Coordinates of C-alpha atoms in Angstrom, one line a residue:
R265 CA 0.0 0.0 0.0
S266 CA 1.1 3.6 -0.6
P267 CA 2.2 5.1 2.7
R268 CA 0.6 8.4 1.7
S269 CA -2.8 7.5 0.2
G270 CA -3.4 4.0 1.5
A271 CA -4.4 3.0 -2.0
S272 CA -3.1 -0.2 -3.6
V273 CA -0.2 0.2 -6.0
S274 CA -1.3 -0.3 -9.6
P275 CA -0.1 -3.7 -11.0
E276 CA 0.9 -2.2 -14.4
P277 CA 4.5 -1.2 -13.4
S278 CA 5.1 -4.7 -12.0
A279 CA 4.0 -6.3 -15.3
M280 CA 6.1 -4.0 -17.3
L281 CA 9.3 -4.3 -15.3
G282 CA 9.0 -8.0 -14.6
A283 CA 8.6 -10.0 -11.5
R284 CA 12.3 -9.5 -10.5
S285 CA 11.9 -5.7 -10.3
A286 CA 8.3 -5.6 -9.0
R287 CA 9.5 -4.6 -5.6
C288 CA 10.9 -1.4 -7.1
A289 CA 7.6 -0.2 -8.7
R290 CA 6.1 3.0 -7.2
P291 CA 3.2 5.1 -8.4
A292 CA 5.4 8.3 -8.4
L293 CA 8.1 8.9 -11.0
G294 CA 10.4 10.4 -8.3
R295 CA 10.3 7.1 -6.4
L296 CA 10.8 5.1 -9.5
L297 CA 14.0 7.0 -10.2
R298 CA 15.2 6.4 -6.6
C299 CA 14.7 2.6 -6.8
P300 CA 17.9 0.5 -6.8
Q301 CA 18.8 -0.2 -10.4
Q302 CA 17.6 -3.6 -11.6
P303 CA 18.2 -5.2 -15.0
L304 CA 15.2 -5.2 -17.4
W305 CA 14.4 -8.4 -19.2
P306 CA 12.1 -8.8 -22.2
L307 CA 8.4 -8.1 -21.5
G308 CA 6.7 -10.8 -19.5
G309 CA 9.1 -10.7 -16.5
A310 CA 10.9 -14.0 -17.1
R311 CA 14.5 -14.2 -18.0
T312 CA 14.7 -16.6 -20.9
A313 CA 17.0 -19.5 -21.3
A314 CA 18.6 -17.7 -24.3
A315 CA 19.3 -14.7 -22.1
S316 CA 20.7 -16.8 -19.3
S317 CA 23.1 -18.6 -21.6
G318 CA 24.3 -15.4 -23.3
A319 CA 22.6 -16.2 -26.6
S320 CA 21.2 -13.4 -28.7
G321 CA 17.5 -12.7 -28.5
V322 CA 15.4 -11.3 -31.4
G323 CA 14.7 -7.6 -31.2
H324 CA 12.4 -5.2 -33.0
S325 CA 12.6 -4.5 -36.7
G326 CA 16.0 -3.2 -37.7
H327 CA 17.7 -1.1 -35.2
L328 CA 21.2 -2.2 -34.3
S329 CA 21.2 -2.3 -30.5
A330 CA 22.5 -4.4 -27.6
D331 CA 23.7 -7.9 -28.5
M332 CA 20.6 -9.4 -26.8
M333 CA 18.3 -7.4 -29.0
R334 CA 20.2 -7.8 -32.2
N335 CA 18.1 -9.4 -35.0
Q336 CA 19.7 -12.5 -36.5
H337 CA 19.8 -10.8 -40.0
D338 CA 21.5 -7.6 -38.7
G339 CA 25.1 -6.9 -39.5
P340 CA 27.6 -7.1 -36.7
K341 CA 28.6 -4.3 -34.5
A342 CA 31.4 -2.2 -35.9
T343 CA 34.6 -3.0 -34.2
T344 CA 36.8 0.1 -33.6
G345 CA 40.1 0.3 -35.3
M346 CA 40.8 3.8 -34.3
S347 CA 42.9 4.6 -31.2
H348 CA 41.6 6.6 -28.4
A349 CA 43.8 9.5 -29.5
E350 CA 42.5 9.3 -33.1
K351 CA 38.9 9.3 -32.0
Y352 CA 39.5 12.2 -29.7
L353 CA 41.1 14.2 -32.4
F354 CA 38.4 13.5 -35.0
D355 CA 35.7 14.4 -32.5
L356 CA 37.6 17.5 -31.5
N357 CA 38.6 18.8 -34.9
G358 CA 36.3 17.1 -37.5
Y359 CA 39.2 15.7 -39.4
I360 CA 42.3 13.5 -39.0
V361 CA 45.4 12.8 -41.1
L362 CA 46.4 9.1 -41.1
R363 CA 50.1 8.9 -41.9
N364 CA 51.8 6.5 -44.4
V365 CA 48.6 4.7 -45.4
F366 CA 49.7 4.1 -48.9
S367 CA 53.1 2.6 -49.6
E368 CA 55.7 4.3 -51.9
A369 CA 54.9 1.6 -54.6
E370 CA 51.1 2.3 -54.3
V371 CA 51.7 6.1 -54.7
E372 CA 54.0 5.5 -57.7
A373 CA 51.4 3.3 -59.4
A374 CA 48.6 5.8 -58.8
N375 CA 50.8 8.7 -60.2
A376 CA 51.7 6.6 -63.2
A377 CA 48.0 5.9 -63.9
V378 CA 47.3 9.7 -63.7
D379 CA 50.1 10.5 -66.0
A380 CA 48.6 8.1 -68.6
H381 CA 45.3 10.0 -68.5
L382 CA 46.4 13.6 -68.3
E383 CA 44.3 14.4 -71.4
T384 CA 41.2 13.9 -69.1
L385 CA 42.1 16.8 -66.8
H386 CA 39.6 19.7 -67.1
E387 CA 40.4 23.2 -65.9
R388 CA 37.7 25.2 -64.1
K389 CA 37.4 28.6 -65.7
G390 CA 34.9 31.5 -65.9
K391 CA 31.8 30.7 -63.8
L392 CA 33.4 27.4 -62.7
R393 CA 36.2 29.1 -60.9
T394 CA 36.2 27.8 -57.3
S395 CA 37.2 31.2 -55.7
S396 CA 34.0 32.7 -56.9
L397 CA 31.4 29.9 -57.0
Y398 CA 28.8 31.6 -54.8
G399 CA 28.5 34.9 -56.6
R400 CA 31.3 36.5 -54.6
E401 CA 34.9 37.1 -55.7
S402 CA 37.5 36.3 -53.1
S403 CA 40.8 38.1 -53.7
A404 CA 42.5 36.1 -50.9
L405 CA 41.6 32.8 -52.7
A406 CA 42.0 34.0 -56.4
G407 CA 45.7 32.9 -56.7
D408 CA 47.2 34.5 -59.8
G409 CA 43.7 35.4 -61.0
S410 CA 43.8 33.2 -64.1
T411 CA 45.0 29.6 -63.3
G412 CA 42.1 27.4 -62.3
R413 CA 41.9 24.1 -60.5
K414 CA 41.9 21.0 -62.7
D415 CA 39.7 18.0 -62.1
M416 CA 39.8 14.4 -63.3
G417 CA 37.4 11.5 -62.8
G418 CA 36.7 8.0 -64.0
M419 CA 39.6 6.3 -62.2
L420 CA 37.6 3.3 -61.1
G421 CA 36.8 2.5 -64.7
W422 CA 40.3 2.8 -66.2
A423 CA 41.8 -0.3 -67.8
N424 CA 43.8 -2.6 -65.5
P425 CA 46.3 -2.0 -64.0
H426 CA 45.6 1.8 -63.9
C427 CA 42.3 1.3 -62.0
E428 CA 43.8 -0.8 -59.2
P429 CA 45.5 1.9 -57.0
F430 CA 42.2 3.7 -56.8
R431 CA 39.9 0.7 -56.3
Q432 CA 42.0 -0.4 -53.3
V433 CA 40.9 2.7 -51.4
L434 CA 37.4 1.4 -51.2
C435 CA 38.3 -1.3 -48.6
H436 CA 41.9 -0.6 -47.7
R437 CA 43.0 -2.4 -44.6
R438 CA 44.2 0.8 -43.0
L439 CA 41.0 2.6 -43.8
V440 CA 38.2 0.2 -43.2
P441 CA 38.3 0.4 -39.3
A442 CA 38.0 4.2 -39.4
L443 CA 35.3 4.2 -42.1
A444 CA 33.2 1.6 -40.1
E445 CA 33.8 3.6 -36.9
L446 CA 32.6 6.8 -38.4
M447 CA 29.7 5.5 -40.6
G448 CA 28.9 2.0 -39.3
V449 CA 29.0 -1.4 -40.9
G450 CA 28.0 -1.4 -44.5
Y451 CA 29.4 2.0 -45.4
R452 CA 29.1 2.8 -49.1
L453 CA 30.7 5.0 -51.8
D454 CA 28.5 8.0 -52.4
H455 CA 30.4 10.1 -55.0
S456 CA 32.5 9.1 -57.9
P457 CA 36.1 9.6 -57.0
L458 CA 37.6 12.9 -58.1
M459 CA 41.2 14.0 -58.4
I460 CA 41.9 17.7 -58.0
T461 CA 45.1 19.2 -59.1
Q462 CA 46.6 22.7 -58.7
E463 CA 49.6 24.2 -60.5
L464 CA 51.7 27.1 -59.2
G465 CA 49.3 30.1 -58.9
A466 CA 46.1 28.1 -59.0
E467 CA 43.2 29.5 -57.2
G468 CA 41.8 28.2 -53.9
H469 CA 38.2 27.3 -53.1
T470 CA 35.7 29.3 -51.0
L471 CA 35.2 27.7 -47.6
H472 CA 32.1 25.5 -47.7
G473 CA 30.4 22.5 -46.0
G474 CA 29.8 23.0 -42.4
A475 CA 27.1 22.0 -39.9
V476 CA 24.9 25.0 -40.7
T477 CA 24.2 26.4 -44.2
E478 CA 24.9 30.1 -45.0
S479 CA 21.1 30.7 -44.7
G480 CA 21.2 29.4 -41.1
E481 CA 19.5 26.1 -41.6
P482 CA 20.9 22.8 -40.3
A483 CA 23.0 21.0 -43.0
W484 CA 21.4 17.6 -42.3
P485 CA 22.9 15.7 -45.3
L486 CA 26.4 16.6 -43.9
A487 CA 25.6 16.2 -40.2
Y488 CA 28.1 14.9 -37.6
S489 CA 26.7 13.5 -34.4
F490 CA 27.8 11.7 -31.3
S491 CA 25.3 9.5 -29.5
H492 CA 25.6 6.6 -27.0
G493 CA 29.4 6.5 -27.3
Q494 CA 29.5 6.4 -31.1
M495 CA 30.5 9.0 -33.7
R496 CA 28.5 9.2 -36.9
T497 CA 29.0 11.4 -40.0
Q498 CA 26.5 11.5 -42.8
L499 CA 29.1 12.3 -45.5
L500 CA 32.7 11.5 -45.0
T501 CA 35.5 12.5 -47.3
V502 CA 38.7 10.4 -47.7
C503 CA 41.6 11.9 -49.6
M504 CA 44.5 9.9 -51.1
Q505 CA 47.5 12.2 -51.2
L506 CA 49.7 11.6 -54.3
K507 CA 52.0 14.7 -53.9
D508 CA 53.4 16.5 -50.8
A509 CA 51.4 19.4 -49.5
G510 CA 53.8 21.3 -47.1
P511 CA 52.6 23.6 -44.4
T512 CA 52.9 26.7 -46.6
D513 CA 52.1 25.1 -50.0
G514 CA 48.3 25.7 -50.0
G515 CA 45.7 23.1 -50.7
F516 CA 43.2 21.8 -48.2
C517 CA 42.3 24.0 -45.3
V518 CA 39.8 23.7 -42.4
V519 CA 38.3 25.4 -39.5
P520 CA 38.8 22.8 -36.7
G521 CA 35.8 22.1 -34.6
S522 CA 33.3 23.8 -36.9
H523 CA 31.5 20.5 -37.5
K524 CA 29.8 21.2 -34.1
S525 CA 29.0 24.8 -34.9
N526 CA 25.4 26.1 -34.2
F527 CA 25.7 29.3 -36.3
S528 CA 26.0 30.1 -39.9
I529 CA 29.5 30.9 -41.3
P530 CA 30.3 34.6 -41.5
L531 CA 30.7 35.3 -45.2
A532 CA 34.0 37.2 -44.5
L533 CA 35.4 33.9 -43.2
A534 CA 34.1 31.9 -46.2
D535 CA 36.0 34.3 -48.5
M536 CA 39.0 34.6 -46.2
A537 CA 38.4 38.4 -46.3
D538 CA 38.8 39.1 -42.6
P539 CA 42.3 38.5 -41.2
E540 CA 41.0 38.1 -37.7
L541 CA 38.5 35.4 -38.8
A542 CA 41.1 33.8 -41.1
E543 CA 43.4 33.2 -38.1
H544 CA 41.0 30.3 -37.3
V545 CA 41.7 28.5 -40.6
R546 CA 44.3 25.7 -40.5
Q547 CA 46.2 24.2 -43.4
P548 CA 47.6 20.8 -42.2
A549 CA 50.7 19.4 -43.8
I550 CA 49.9 16.2 -45.8
A551 CA 52.7 14.1 -47.3
K552 CA 52.3 11.8 -50.3
G553 CA 51.0 8.4 -49.0
D554 CA 49.0 10.1 -46.2
C555 CA 45.2 9.9 -46.0
L556 CA 43.1 12.9 -44.9
I557 CA 39.7 12.0 -43.5
F558 CA 37.2 14.7 -42.7
S559 CA 33.5 15.1 -42.0
E560 CA 31.7 17.3 -44.6
A561 CA 30.1 19.0 -41.6
V562 CA 33.5 20.7 -40.9
L563 CA 34.0 24.0 -42.7
H564 CA 36.7 23.4 -45.2
G565 CA 38.1 24.8 -48.5
T566 CA 41.3 25.2 -50.5
L567 CA 44.1 27.8 -50.3
P568 CA 45.9 29.0 -53.5
W569 CA 48.8 26.7 -54.5
T570 CA 52.2 28.2 -54.0
A571 CA 54.5 25.3 -54.6
A572 CA 56.4 24.6 -57.8
H573 CA 55.2 21.0 -58.1
Q574 CA 51.6 20.0 -59.0
R575 CA 49.2 19.2 -56.2
R576 CA 47.4 15.8 -56.6
T577 CA 44.7 14.7 -54.2
V578 CA 42.1 12.0 -55.0
I579 CA 38.8 12.6 -53.2
Y580 CA 36.3 9.9 -52.2
R581 CA 33.1 10.6 -50.4
F582 CA 31.4 7.8 -48.4
A583 CA 28.1 7.6 -46.6
P584 CA 26.4 5.2 -44.1
A585 CA 24.6 2.2 -45.6
G586 CA 21.2 3.8 -45.7
S587 CA 22.2 7.4 -46.6
A588 CA 22.8 9.1 -49.9
Y589 CA 23.8 12.5 -51.2
G590 CA 25.1 11.8 -54.8
R591 CA 23.3 10.0 -57.6
G592 CA 26.2 8.5 -59.5
Y593 CA 24.9 5.0 -58.6
E594 CA 21.6 5.6 -60.5
P595 CA 20.5 3.5 -62.3
S596 CA 23.8 1.7 -61.6
W597 CA 27.4 2.6 -61.5
P598 CA 29.1 2.4 -64.9
D599 CA 29.9 -1.2 -65.9
A600 CA 33.6 -0.1 -66.3
F601 CA 33.7 0.8 -62.6
L602 CA 32.4 -2.7 -61.5
D603 CA 34.0 -5.0 -64.0
G604 CA 36.8 -6.9 -62.3
M605 CA 36.2 -5.5 -58.8
T606 CA 36.6 -7.9 -55.9
D607 CA 33.6 -8.9 -53.8
A608 CA 34.7 -6.5 -51.0
Q609 CA 34.9 -3.6 -53.4
R610 CA 31.5 -4.4 -54.9
A611 CA 30.0 -4.4 -51.4
V612 CA 31.1 -0.8 -51.0
M613 CA 29.6 0.1 -54.4
E614 CA 26.1 -1.1 -53.3
P615 CA 23.3 1.5 -53.5
P616 CA 21.8 2.9 -50.2
Y617 CA 19.7 0.5 -48.1
H618 CA 19.7 -0.8 -44.6
P619 CA 22.1 -3.6 -43.5
R620 CA 19.2 -5.8 -42.5
M621 CA 18.1 -6.0 -46.2
N622 CA 20.8 -8.6 -46.9
R623 CA 23.5 -6.0 -47.4
P624 CA 27.0 -7.4 -48.0
F625 CA 29.7 -5.6 -46.1
V626 CA 33.4 -5.4 -45.5
S627 CA 35.1 -6.9 -42.4
A628 CA 37.5 -5.0 -40.3
S629 CA 40.3 -6.6 -42.2
G630 CA 38.9 -5.5 -45.6
E631 CA 37.4 -8.9 -46.6
A632 CA 33.9 -9.3 -48.1
M633 CA 31.3 -10.6 -45.8
T634 CA 28.1 -12.3 -46.9
A635 CA 24.9 -10.8 -45.4
K636 CA 22.8 -13.0 -43.2
P637 CA 19.6 -13.9 -45.1
R638 CA 16.3 -12.5 -43.9
E639 CA 14.0 -15.1 -42.5
A640 CA 12.1 -17.0 -45.3
F641 CA 8.7 -16.3 -43.8
K642 CA 9.3 -12.5 -44.0
V643 CA 10.6 -12.7 -47.6
E644 CA 7.6 -14.8 -48.6
F645 CA 5.2 -12.3 -47.0
D646 CA 6.8 -9.3 -48.6
E647 CA 6.5 -11.0 -52.0
R648 CA 2.8 -11.5 -51.4
V649 CA 2.3 -7.9 -50.2
F650 CA 4.7 -5.9 -52.4
G651 CA 5.3 -8.2 -55.3
S652 CA 9.1 -8.2 -54.5
R653 CA 11.5 -9.6 -52.0
Y654 CA 12.0 -6.3 -50.3
F655 CA 9.7 -3.5 -49.3

């Protein structure tokens, strides 16, 4: 009985919490919160044999959760391959540079492949100049005023062996642990890879991306979040560095920590027009063979190139399994991209859909993993309802 009212305690809390925790039920929320903490078992109050033995139970439809609630067709939990320091720095700054990811031989092979396709470089001129893309001219980012950035695509579809250095990035053993940590199991390629080059005097790029748009709205498609001990970024950029970018050479620049910003970017910062604001822009040194990884939610751009040698950076953008920004996969990736790919590489090229929909994925060591099949009775029912194996 309630010591205050004398009324009987309602049985509903006991039924919900289970017999084991019935003694903790109280009619008042405050008293509930002061109860000794008790484990909650599945509804019904009984601890099942499966739970007692440590076996996995069957949870609700599709959310990756505790082991006991993991559906039999869900992908495995992502195992971290990032050190505590790496996770701290990424969460702090919104980017990290992994050193010596690609061997000297891998870098040489990639550069040789680029040299064989130099005719496919396209210079950005006129309205395509990256220092004035948003209707504003930036004198600080204009470089010599005439030399534009040059872009190259299609590397995944080049004839063998020229495609191989670029395909390996999709599930590189040094990268998979970080990609799974930041996007979850079943991460996917979202944009066609792009190589950007800069010659001496080439312009930079207006600062862009960020957690908030210039109009002040949340940039949801780029969002970075941290919840229940996990980082997640909706669009992650991975850069294969093929030429050195020293601390004063120009190239990639970033406003560290801006992936957590709650306010729109001052336009004078985007254009590097205010020296006091520009003090917050950092240009990290990135050597050939290094790999820069950053959230698109962090404000970033490009500084004019001041070195005598050509800058070469190959950019990949990845997304979580069920997310999409680009449309290059519609109606499918080009056949030339997919022909000859390994099973692991093809898994990363899958279109966006949830891991529980029989999605193949890549293991922490970069190997292809076969998805666990959905239960036959669910597939059969979906075929009757929707006319296909998946809703």
